[in-house]
Amino acid sequence: LTLDGVELRVLHIPLVAPFTTSFGTESVREVIIVRALTPDGDGWGEIVTSAAPLYSSEYTQGAWDVAQRFLIPALLDAHTVAPEQVAGILEPFVGHRMAKAGLELAVLDAALCAQGRPLGQYLGATVDRVPSGVSVGIQRDPQALVDTVAAYLDEGYVRIKIKIKPGRDIAETAAVRDAFGTIPLQVDANSAYTLADIDTLAELDRFDLLLIEQPLAEDDIVDHATLAGRLRTPICLDESITSQKAAADALALGAASIINIKAGRVGGYLEAVRIHDLCRDAAIPVWCGGMLETGLGRAANAALAALPGFTLPGDVSASNRFYARDIVTEPAELVDGHIAVPTGPGLGVEVDPVALDDFTVERVVVRR
Ligand SMILES: CSCC[C@@H](NC(=O)CCC(=O)O)C(=O)O
Ligand SMILES: [Mg+2]
């Protein structure tokens, strides 16, 4: 399609409650919304960085800069660009995968809307709704965690994931198991441990968890393989899996037996499908992770999670898990423990221009 320009907006959206992980607490989501301006209509995307580089090296102002000075000019120089060409055009620029993913999604949305084609159908979705899990932040104490989990279970979430970190792991997991019995339960450490913590991590084996997500550092592939040899609980990688190649290497080394797929982390939804295909051929279960997306990214994640290899419930929760107000007119809603895959063309959701403006703190349009 012909790209006339790209609009970027930085949004500050308050969270319904602070979200605490092993690397910090977020109360306001700072996210970039991308709008591809084309003669056939606009396309929308989302750059899922946070304000600070604590989950990965990317952060919002860095994405804002690299998109404006390098990535968007490269796409505008190409003049006509197909969604499948975006990653190749941006390949010379190293890293900045979340920035690239947001731009690719906006081009993909514009192209699919012009064709009247739903994103799910384009990616290979085989179901029209996906089971919804929820990610629970670190709470004040185990009892507060139990109360929070109880509320999510009452809403109908089919799988619980709790954040852990050293000192906030065994008691928390035990409290949830004692309170709710054999519910589908997993933990996410966001790289808070090292091999020196192997005895603590081995203690988690008694809780019959679905998986332990990213216990060690992003580049600790060999140490994750060592840990996998000592634990009964499957290891799932998140931060470490930055591409299809990284997934292949991690599987070859035995560093993981389950993979959390996030389109932003791997550079886009097309690379995410390539990881899905690799894992499906290797009989490795995958599930769709989350980056606190607005209704735009959430709609795209629901479409991705509908592919056949996504055999574990993901973190595609309802919009109201994080936000009292969304920037789309149909926020994702939990119905019988599932999130519907949008059926309209492209992302299948409409941006609410008033909400978008209310949350916008910075805006720029880059034209050819
Ligand atoms: C902004 S960093 C959050 C990363 C974290 N994401 C979640 O816990 C799920 C958040 C969500 O439901 O969108 C993860 O490591 O999996
Ligand atoms: Mg994670």
Coordinates of C-alpha atoms and ligand atoms in Angstrom, one line a residue:
L1 CA 0.0 0.0 0.0
T2 CA 1.1 3.6 -0.4
L3 CA 2.2 5.2 2.9
D4 CA 1.6 8.9 3.0
G5 CA 2.7 9.4 6.6
V6 CA 2.7 8.0 10.1
E7 CA 1.2 9.6 13.2
L8 CA 2.6 8.7 16.6
R9 CA 0.9 9.5 20.0
V10 CA 2.2 8.9 23.5
L11 CA -0.7 8.0 25.8
H12 CA -0.8 8.0 29.6
I13 CA -3.5 5.7 30.7
P14 CA -4.1 5.1 34.4
L15 CA -4.3 1.5 35.6
V16 CA -7.2 0.4 37.7
A17 CA -4.7 -0.7 40.3
P18 CA -0.9 -0.6 40.6
F19 CA 0.8 -3.6 38.8
T20 CA 3.9 -4.9 40.7
T21 CA 6.4 -7.3 39.1
S22 CA 9.8 -8.3 40.2
F23 CA 11.2 -5.2 38.5
G24 CA 8.9 -2.5 39.8
T25 CA 5.4 -1.1 40.0
E26 CA 3.4 0.6 37.2
S27 CA 0.3 2.8 38.0
V28 CA 0.1 4.6 34.6
R29 CA 0.7 2.9 31.3
E30 CA 2.8 5.0 28.9
V31 CA 2.3 3.5 25.5
I32 CA 2.7 4.7 21.9
I33 CA -0.2 4.4 19.4
V34 CA 0.7 4.3 15.7
R35 CA -1.5 5.4 12.9
A36 CA -0.5 4.6 9.3
L37 CA -1.9 7.3 6.9
T38 CA -2.7 5.8 3.5
P39 CA -5.0 6.9 0.5
D40 CA -7.1 3.7 1.2
G41 CA -7.7 4.6 4.9
D42 CA -5.8 4.5 8.1
G43 CA -4.2 1.6 10.0
W44 CA -3.6 1.4 13.7
G45 CA -0.8 -0.2 15.7
E46 CA 0.6 -0.2 19.2
I47 CA 4.2 0.1 20.5
V48 CA 4.1 -1.8 23.8
T49 CA 7.2 -0.2 25.5
S50 CA 7.0 1.0 29.1
A51 CA 8.3 4.4 30.3
A52 CA 11.4 2.7 31.7
P53 CA 13.7 0.0 30.3
L54 CA 12.9 -2.5 33.1
Y55 CA 11.2 -5.4 31.2
S56 CA 13.7 -5.1 28.3
S57 CA 16.1 -2.5 26.9
E58 CA 13.3 -0.7 25.0
Y59 CA 11.4 2.2 26.6
T60 CA 8.9 4.7 25.3
Q61 CA 11.0 7.8 24.6
G62 CA 13.6 5.5 22.9
A63 CA 10.9 4.0 20.6
W64 CA 9.5 7.5 20.0
D65 CA 13.0 8.7 18.8
V66 CA 14.0 5.6 16.8
A67 CA 10.6 5.5 15.0
Q68 CA 10.7 9.2 14.0
R69 CA 14.4 9.4 13.0
F70 CA 15.0 6.0 11.5
L71 CA 12.1 3.5 11.1
I72 CA 9.4 5.7 9.7
P73 CA 11.7 7.5 7.2
A74 CA 12.8 4.1 5.9
L75 CA 9.2 3.0 5.4
L76 CA 8.3 6.3 3.7
D77 CA 11.3 6.0 1.4
A78 CA 9.9 2.7 0.2
H79 CA 6.8 4.6 -0.9
T80 CA 4.6 1.5 -1.5
V81 CA 5.0 -1.1 1.2
A82 CA 3.3 -4.4 1.8
P83 CA 2.9 -5.6 5.4
E84 CA 5.2 -8.6 4.6
Q85 CA 8.0 -6.2 3.6
V86 CA 8.0 -4.0 6.7
A87 CA 10.4 -6.2 8.7
G88 CA 12.8 -6.4 5.8
I89 CA 12.8 -2.7 5.3
L90 CA 13.5 -2.1 9.0
E91 CA 16.0 -5.0 9.4
P92 CA 19.1 -2.8 9.0
F93 CA 18.2 -1.0 12.3
V94 CA 19.3 -3.2 15.1
G95 CA 16.9 -4.1 17.9
H96 CA 13.9 -1.8 18.7
R97 CA 11.6 -4.8 18.1
M98 CA 8.6 -3.2 19.9
A99 CA 8.9 -0.1 17.8
K100 CA 9.1 -2.2 14.7
A101 CA 6.2 -4.3 15.7
G102 CA 3.9 -1.3 16.3
L103 CA 4.7 0.1 12.8
E104 CA 4.2 -3.3 11.1
L105 CA 0.8 -3.7 12.8
A106 CA -0.4 -0.3 11.6
V107 CA 0.6 -1.1 8.0
L108 CA -1.0 -4.6 8.4
D109 CA -4.2 -3.1 9.7
A110 CA -4.4 -0.6 6.9
A111 CA -3.8 -3.3 4.2
L112 CA -6.3 -5.7 5.7
C113 CA -9.0 -3.1 6.2
A114 CA -8.6 -2.1 2.5
Q115 CA -9.1 -5.8 1.6
G116 CA -11.9 -6.2 4.1
R117 CA -10.0 -9.1 5.7
P118 CA -10.0 -9.9 9.4
L119 CA -6.5 -10.1 11.1
G120 CA -7.4 -13.5 12.6
Q121 CA -8.2 -15.0 9.3
Y122 CA -5.0 -13.6 7.8
L123 CA -2.9 -15.0 10.6
G124 CA -4.5 -18.4 10.5
A125 CA -7.0 -18.3 13.4
T126 CA -9.0 -21.5 13.8
V127 CA -11.3 -20.5 16.6
D128 CA -13.6 -17.5 17.2
R129 CA -12.8 -17.1 21.0
V130 CA -9.8 -17.8 23.2
P131 CA -9.6 -18.9 26.8
S132 CA -8.5 -16.1 29.0
G133 CA -5.9 -16.2 31.8
V134 CA -4.9 -13.3 34.0
S135 CA -1.6 -12.1 35.3
V136 CA -1.7 -11.0 39.0
G137 CA 0.9 -8.6 40.4
I138 CA 2.8 -9.0 43.7
Q139 CA 0.4 -7.9 46.4
R140 CA 0.9 -6.5 50.0
D141 CA 0.9 -10.0 51.5
P142 CA -0.3 -13.6 50.8
Q143 CA -3.8 -12.9 52.1
A144 CA -4.2 -9.9 49.8
L145 CA -3.0 -12.1 47.0
V146 CA -5.6 -14.7 47.8
D147 CA -8.4 -12.1 47.9
T148 CA -7.2 -10.7 44.5
V149 CA -7.1 -14.2 42.9
A150 CA -10.6 -15.0 44.3
A151 CA -12.0 -11.9 42.6
Y152 CA -10.5 -12.9 39.2
L153 CA -11.7 -16.5 39.6
D154 CA -15.2 -15.1 40.3
E155 CA -15.0 -13.1 37.0
G156 CA -14.3 -16.4 35.2
Y157 CA -10.6 -16.3 34.4
V158 CA -9.6 -19.9 33.5
R159 CA -5.9 -19.7 34.5
I160 CA -4.1 -17.7 37.2
K161 CA -0.5 -16.4 36.8
I162 CA 1.1 -14.8 39.8
K163 CA 4.2 -12.6 39.7
I164 CA 7.0 -13.8 42.1
K165 CA 10.5 -12.6 43.2
P166 CA 12.9 -13.7 45.9
G167 CA 11.2 -13.6 49.2
R168 CA 7.8 -13.4 47.6
D169 CA 7.4 -16.8 46.1
I170 CA 6.9 -19.9 48.2
A171 CA 4.5 -18.5 50.8
E172 CA 2.5 -16.7 48.0
T173 CA 2.2 -19.8 45.8
A174 CA 1.3 -22.0 48.9
A175 CA -1.4 -19.5 49.9
V176 CA -3.0 -19.6 46.5
R177 CA -2.8 -23.4 46.3
D178 CA -4.2 -23.8 49.9
A179 CA -7.1 -21.4 49.1
F180 CA -8.1 -22.6 45.6
G181 CA -6.9 -26.2 45.3
T182 CA -6.0 -27.5 41.8
I183 CA -6.8 -24.5 39.7
P184 CA -4.6 -24.0 36.6
L185 CA -1.7 -21.9 38.2
Q186 CA 1.7 -20.6 37.0
V187 CA 4.3 -18.1 38.1
D188 CA 6.3 -15.4 36.4
A189 CA 9.6 -14.3 37.9
N190 CA 10.6 -11.8 35.2
S191 CA 14.3 -12.9 35.5
A192 CA 14.5 -12.2 39.2
Y193 CA 16.5 -15.3 40.1
T194 CA 19.9 -16.9 39.4
L195 CA 21.1 -20.5 39.5
A196 CA 22.2 -19.7 43.1
D197 CA 18.4 -19.8 43.9
I198 CA 18.0 -23.3 42.5
D199 CA 16.8 -24.7 45.9
T200 CA 14.1 -22.1 46.2
L201 CA 13.0 -22.7 42.6
A202 CA 13.0 -26.4 43.2
E203 CA 10.6 -25.9 46.1
L204 CA 8.1 -24.6 43.6
D205 CA 7.9 -28.2 42.2
R206 CA 5.5 -29.2 45.0
F207 CA 2.8 -26.9 43.8
D208 CA 2.0 -28.7 40.5
L209 CA 2.4 -25.5 38.5
L210 CA 1.7 -25.4 34.7
L211 CA 5.1 -23.7 34.3
I212 CA 7.7 -21.3 35.7
E213 CA 8.1 -18.3 33.4
Q214 CA 11.5 -16.7 32.8
P215 CA 13.1 -17.5 36.2
L216 CA 16.6 -16.3 35.1
A217 CA 18.0 -13.5 32.9
E218 CA 17.1 -12.9 29.3
D219 CA 20.5 -14.1 28.1
D220 CA 20.8 -17.0 30.5
I221 CA 19.9 -19.7 27.9
V222 CA 22.5 -22.3 29.2
D223 CA 21.6 -21.7 32.8
H224 CA 17.9 -22.2 32.0
A225 CA 18.8 -25.5 30.5
T226 CA 20.7 -26.4 33.6
L227 CA 17.7 -25.4 35.7
A228 CA 15.4 -27.4 33.5
G229 CA 17.4 -30.5 34.3
R230 CA 16.7 -30.0 38.1
L231 CA 13.1 -29.0 38.1
R232 CA 10.0 -31.1 37.4
T233 CA 7.9 -28.0 36.5
P234 CA 8.3 -27.0 32.9
I235 CA 10.2 -23.8 32.2
C236 CA 8.6 -21.2 29.9
L237 CA 10.6 -18.4 28.4
D238 CA 9.4 -14.9 27.7
E239 CA 12.1 -12.2 27.7
S240 CA 14.7 -14.6 26.2
I241 CA 12.6 -15.4 23.1
T242 CA 13.3 -12.3 20.8
S243 CA 12.9 -14.1 17.5
Q244 CA 12.1 -17.4 15.8
K245 CA 15.9 -18.1 15.8
A246 CA 16.1 -17.4 19.5
A247 CA 13.2 -19.9 20.0
A248 CA 14.9 -22.5 17.9
D249 CA 18.1 -22.1 19.9
A250 CA 16.4 -22.2 23.3
L251 CA 14.5 -25.4 22.3
A252 CA 17.7 -27.0 20.9
L253 CA 19.5 -26.3 24.2
G254 CA 16.6 -27.6 26.3
A255 CA 16.2 -24.2 28.0
A256 CA 12.4 -24.2 27.7
S257 CA 9.6 -26.6 27.0
I258 CA 6.9 -23.9 26.7
I259 CA 7.1 -20.5 25.0
N260 CA 5.2 -17.3 25.8
I261 CA 4.7 -15.5 22.5
K262 CA 4.5 -11.7 22.4
A263 CA 4.4 -10.0 19.1
G264 CA 6.0 -6.8 20.4
R265 CA 8.9 -8.6 22.0
V266 CA 9.7 -10.5 18.7
G267 CA 9.3 -7.6 16.3
G268 CA 5.8 -8.2 15.0
Y269 CA 2.8 -10.4 14.5
L270 CA 4.4 -12.0 11.4
E271 CA 7.5 -13.1 13.4
A272 CA 5.1 -14.3 16.1
V273 CA 3.3 -16.6 13.6
R274 CA 6.7 -17.9 12.5
I275 CA 7.5 -18.8 16.2
H276 CA 4.1 -20.4 16.5
D277 CA 4.8 -22.6 13.4
L278 CA 8.2 -23.6 14.6
C279 CA 6.8 -24.6 18.0
R280 CA 3.8 -26.4 16.5
D281 CA 6.1 -28.6 14.4
A282 CA 8.2 -29.3 17.5
A283 CA 5.1 -30.1 19.6
I284 CA 6.0 -27.3 22.0
P285 CA 3.0 -25.6 23.6
V286 CA 2.8 -21.8 23.2
W287 CA 0.5 -19.2 24.7
C288 CA 0.0 -15.5 24.1
G289 CA 1.6 -13.1 26.6
G290 CA 0.5 -9.5 27.3
M291 CA 2.1 -6.1 27.6
L292 CA -0.9 -4.4 29.2
E293 CA -2.1 -3.5 25.7
T294 CA -4.9 -1.1 24.9
G295 CA -7.9 -2.5 23.1
L296 CA -5.9 -2.2 19.8
G297 CA -3.0 -4.5 20.8
R298 CA -5.5 -6.6 22.8
A299 CA -7.6 -7.3 19.6
A300 CA -4.4 -8.3 17.7
N301 CA -3.4 -10.6 20.6
A302 CA -6.8 -12.3 20.6
A303 CA -6.4 -13.0 16.9
L304 CA -2.9 -14.4 17.4
A305 CA -4.0 -16.5 20.3
A306 CA -6.6 -18.1 18.1
L307 CA -4.0 -20.0 16.1
P308 CA -4.0 -23.8 16.7
G309 CA -0.6 -24.1 18.4
F310 CA -1.8 -21.7 21.2
T311 CA -2.8 -24.7 23.4
L312 CA -2.4 -23.0 26.8
P313 CA -4.5 -20.1 28.1
G314 CA -2.7 -16.8 27.6
D315 CA -2.6 -13.4 29.3
V316 CA -5.3 -12.0 26.9
S317 CA -7.5 -10.6 29.7
A318 CA -10.5 -8.3 29.5
S319 CA -9.7 -4.6 29.0
N320 CA -11.1 -3.8 32.5
R321 CA -8.3 -6.0 34.1
F322 CA -6.1 -2.9 33.6
Y323 CA -8.2 0.0 32.4
A324 CA -11.4 1.7 33.5
R325 CA -11.6 3.3 30.0
D326 CA -10.2 1.9 26.8
I327 CA -9.3 3.8 23.5
V328 CA -11.5 1.4 21.4
T329 CA -15.3 1.5 21.2
E330 CA -15.6 -2.3 22.0
P331 CA -13.2 -3.1 24.8
A332 CA -12.3 -6.8 25.2
E333 CA -14.8 -8.5 27.6
L334 CA -14.6 -11.8 29.4
V335 CA -17.5 -14.0 28.5
D336 CA -17.6 -17.5 30.0
G337 CA -13.8 -17.3 30.6
H338 CA -13.1 -16.4 27.0
I339 CA -12.2 -13.3 24.9
A340 CA -13.8 -13.1 21.4
V341 CA -11.6 -12.8 18.4
P342 CA -12.8 -9.7 16.5
T343 CA -14.5 -10.5 13.2
G344 CA -14.3 -7.1 11.4
P345 CA -11.7 -6.1 8.8
G346 CA -8.1 -5.6 10.1
L347 CA -8.0 -5.4 13.9
G348 CA -11.8 -5.4 13.9
V349 CA -12.0 -2.7 16.6
E350 CA -12.7 1.1 16.2
V351 CA -10.6 3.7 17.9
D352 CA -12.6 6.1 20.1
P353 CA -11.2 9.5 19.0
V354 CA -12.3 11.3 22.2
A355 CA -10.7 8.7 24.5
L356 CA -7.6 8.8 22.3
D357 CA -7.3 12.6 22.7
D358 CA -8.0 12.5 26.4
F359 CA -5.1 10.1 27.0
T360 CA -2.7 11.7 24.5
V361 CA 0.2 13.6 26.1
E362 CA 2.4 13.9 22.9
R363 CA 1.7 13.7 19.2
V364 CA 3.7 13.9 16.0
V365 CA 3.0 13.2 12.3
V366 CA 5.9 12.2 10.1
R367 CA 5.2 12.7 6.4
R368 CA 7.2 11.9 3.2
Ligands
LIG1 C1 4.9 -4.0 31.0 S1 5.8 -5.5 31.4 C2 4.7 -6.7 31.7 C3 5.3 -8.0 31.2 C4 4.5 -9.2 31.8 N1 3.2 -9.2 31.3 C5 2.2 -9.7 32.1 O1 2.4 -10.2 33.2 C6 0.8 -9.8 31.5 C7 0.3 -8.4 31.4 C8 -1.0 -8.4 30.6 O2 -1.9 -9.2 31.0 O3 -1.1 -7.7 29.6 C9 5.2 -10.5 31.5 O4 6.4 -10.6 31.8 O5 4.6 -11.5 31.1
MG2 MG 6.5 -12.8 31.5

